[in-house]
Coordinates of C-alpha atoms in Angstrom, one line a residue:
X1 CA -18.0 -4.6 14.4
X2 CA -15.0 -3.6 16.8
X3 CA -13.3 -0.5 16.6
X4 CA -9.5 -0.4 16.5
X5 CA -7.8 1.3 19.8
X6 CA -4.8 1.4 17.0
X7 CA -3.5 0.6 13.8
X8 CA -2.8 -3.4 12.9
X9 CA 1.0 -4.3 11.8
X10 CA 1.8 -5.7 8.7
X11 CA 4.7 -6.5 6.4
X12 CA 4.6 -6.7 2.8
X13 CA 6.6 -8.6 0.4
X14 CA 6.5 -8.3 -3.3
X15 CA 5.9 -12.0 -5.6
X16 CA 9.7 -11.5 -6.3
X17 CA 10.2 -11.5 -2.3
X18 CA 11.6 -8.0 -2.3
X19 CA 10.6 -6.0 1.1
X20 CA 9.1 -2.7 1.0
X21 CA 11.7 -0.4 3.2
X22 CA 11.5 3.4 3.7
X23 CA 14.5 5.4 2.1
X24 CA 14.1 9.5 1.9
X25 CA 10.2 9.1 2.7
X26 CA 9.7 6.6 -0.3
X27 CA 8.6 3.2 -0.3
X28 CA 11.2 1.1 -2.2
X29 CA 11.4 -2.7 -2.7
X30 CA 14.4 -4.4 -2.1
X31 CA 15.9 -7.0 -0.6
X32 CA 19.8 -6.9 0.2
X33 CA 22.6 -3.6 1.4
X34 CA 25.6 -4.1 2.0
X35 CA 25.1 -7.2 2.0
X36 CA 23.2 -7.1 4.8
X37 CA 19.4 -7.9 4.4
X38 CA 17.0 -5.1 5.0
X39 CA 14.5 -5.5 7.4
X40 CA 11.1 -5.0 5.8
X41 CA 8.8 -1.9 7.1
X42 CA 6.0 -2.2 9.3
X43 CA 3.0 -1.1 7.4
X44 CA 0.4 0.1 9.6
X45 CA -3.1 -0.7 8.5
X46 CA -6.0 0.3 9.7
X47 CA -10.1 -0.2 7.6
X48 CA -11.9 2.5 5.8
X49 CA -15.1 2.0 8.0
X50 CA -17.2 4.7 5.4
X51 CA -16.8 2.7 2.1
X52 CA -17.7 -0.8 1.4
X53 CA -16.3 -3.1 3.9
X54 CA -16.9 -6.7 1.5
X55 CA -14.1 -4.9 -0.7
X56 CA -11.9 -4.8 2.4
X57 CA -10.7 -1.2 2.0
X58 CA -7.5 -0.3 4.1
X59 CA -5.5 3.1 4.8
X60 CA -1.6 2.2 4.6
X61 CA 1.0 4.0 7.0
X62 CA 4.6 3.9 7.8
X63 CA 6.5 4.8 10.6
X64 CA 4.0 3.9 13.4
X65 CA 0.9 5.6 11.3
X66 CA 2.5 9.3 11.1
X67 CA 2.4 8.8 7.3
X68 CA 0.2 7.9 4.9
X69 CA 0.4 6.1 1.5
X70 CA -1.8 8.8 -0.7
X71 CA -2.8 8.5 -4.8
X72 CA -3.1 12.0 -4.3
X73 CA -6.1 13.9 -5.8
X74 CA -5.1 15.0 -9.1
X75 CA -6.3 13.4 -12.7
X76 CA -3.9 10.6 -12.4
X77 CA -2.5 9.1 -9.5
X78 CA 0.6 10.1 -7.9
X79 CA 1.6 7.5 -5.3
X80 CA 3.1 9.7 -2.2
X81 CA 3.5 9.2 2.0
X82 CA 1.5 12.0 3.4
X83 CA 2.1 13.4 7.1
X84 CA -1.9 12.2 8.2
X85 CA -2.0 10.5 11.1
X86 CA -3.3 6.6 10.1
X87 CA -5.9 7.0 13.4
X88 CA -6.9 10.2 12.2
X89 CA -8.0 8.8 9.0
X90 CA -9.4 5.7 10.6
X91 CA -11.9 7.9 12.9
X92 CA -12.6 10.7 10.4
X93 CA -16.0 10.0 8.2
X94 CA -14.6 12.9 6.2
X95 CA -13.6 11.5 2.5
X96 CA -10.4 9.8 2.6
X97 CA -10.9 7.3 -0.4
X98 CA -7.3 8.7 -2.0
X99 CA -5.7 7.1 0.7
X100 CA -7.7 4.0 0.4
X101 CA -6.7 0.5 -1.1
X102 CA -9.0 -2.8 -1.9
X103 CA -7.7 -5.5 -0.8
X104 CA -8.0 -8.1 -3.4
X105 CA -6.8 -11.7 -2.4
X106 CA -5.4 -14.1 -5.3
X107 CA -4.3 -16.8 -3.3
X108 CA -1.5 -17.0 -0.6
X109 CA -0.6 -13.0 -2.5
X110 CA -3.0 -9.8 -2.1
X111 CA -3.3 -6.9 -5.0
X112 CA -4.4 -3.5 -3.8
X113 CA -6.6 -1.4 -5.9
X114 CA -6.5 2.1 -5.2
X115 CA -10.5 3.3 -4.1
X116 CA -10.0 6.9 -5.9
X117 CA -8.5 5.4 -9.5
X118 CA -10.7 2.1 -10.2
X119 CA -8.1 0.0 -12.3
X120 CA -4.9 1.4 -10.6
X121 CA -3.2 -1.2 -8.6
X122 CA 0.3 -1.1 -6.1
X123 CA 2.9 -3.0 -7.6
X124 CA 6.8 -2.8 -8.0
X125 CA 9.2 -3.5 -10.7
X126 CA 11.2 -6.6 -11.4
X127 CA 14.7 -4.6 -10.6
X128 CA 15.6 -4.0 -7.1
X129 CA 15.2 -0.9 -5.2
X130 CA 13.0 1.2 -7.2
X131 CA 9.9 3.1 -5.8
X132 CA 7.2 1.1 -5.1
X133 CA 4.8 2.5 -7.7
X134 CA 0.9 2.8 -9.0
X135 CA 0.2 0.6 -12.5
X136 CA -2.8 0.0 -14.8
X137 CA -4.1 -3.3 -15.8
X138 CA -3.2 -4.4 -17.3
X139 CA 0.5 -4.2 -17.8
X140 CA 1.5 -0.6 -18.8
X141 CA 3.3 -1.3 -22.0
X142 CA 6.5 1.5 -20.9
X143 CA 8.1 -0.5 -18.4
X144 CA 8.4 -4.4 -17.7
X145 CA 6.2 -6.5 -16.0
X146 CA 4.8 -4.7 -12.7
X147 CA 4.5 -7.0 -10.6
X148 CA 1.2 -6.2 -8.6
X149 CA 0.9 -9.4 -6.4
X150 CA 2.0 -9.0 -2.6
X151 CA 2.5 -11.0 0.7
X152 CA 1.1 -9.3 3.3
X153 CA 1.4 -10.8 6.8
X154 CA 0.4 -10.2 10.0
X155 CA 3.7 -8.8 12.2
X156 CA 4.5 -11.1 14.5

């Protein structure tokens, strides 16, 4: 299969519609400042050509692939941007499943599933601009309804 001269652009949308924009290097979902509506992030995304490629893993970046969205490597996950380079990670067989995601498709929506903590998926919460966050399934009974389903689109 080909190999990537660079990462593949992406914007993500939660079910809700919020956009996932970058505010003091976190991820938040959102939608509108000032009344102005926020531009969603690029999300650069690039395989995981060591694991298995039917599960369509993917390493997320922001900010042109300089950072990394990590679950760290701890017991539980901590969802975190990393200063790794996305291309790094892309052409490095050394073990980078913490910054790994499944892709699942449901649909016209997506669910990622984090490769290091089977069961952990992405998702955000119904209120607006909060972090975008890693949840069991299924729902974790503290909080309200994560909602785990995403667009994710090609950039034009």
């Amino acid at each position: 299969r080909m190999v990537l001269s660079g990462a593949l652009c992406f914007r993500m949308k939660d079910a809700a519609l919020k956009v996932l924009y970058l505010q003091d290097n976190q991820l938040l979902a959102g939608g509108v400042h000032g009344g102005k509506a926020v531009k969603g992030e690029e999300i650069s995304v690039v395989p995981n050509r060591f694991l298995d490629d039917s599960l369509s893993p993917v390493i997320l970046g922001v900010q042109g692939g300089s950072q990394c969205l990590s679950c760290g490597t701890g017991q539980e996950p901590t969802l975190k941007l990393e200063p790794v380079d996305i291309m790094e990670l892309y052409r490095s067989p050394k073990d980078s499943r913490g910054f790994t995601f499944y892709r699942r498709d449901t649909g016209l929506t997506s669910r990622f599933e984090s490769a290091a903590f089977p069961g952990w998926f992405l998702c955000t919460v119904p209120e607006a601009d909060q972090p975008l966050r890693l949840s069991q399934l299924p729902g974790d009974a503290s909080w309200d309804h994560p909602i785990m389903d995403f667009y994710f689109q090609q950039c034009d």
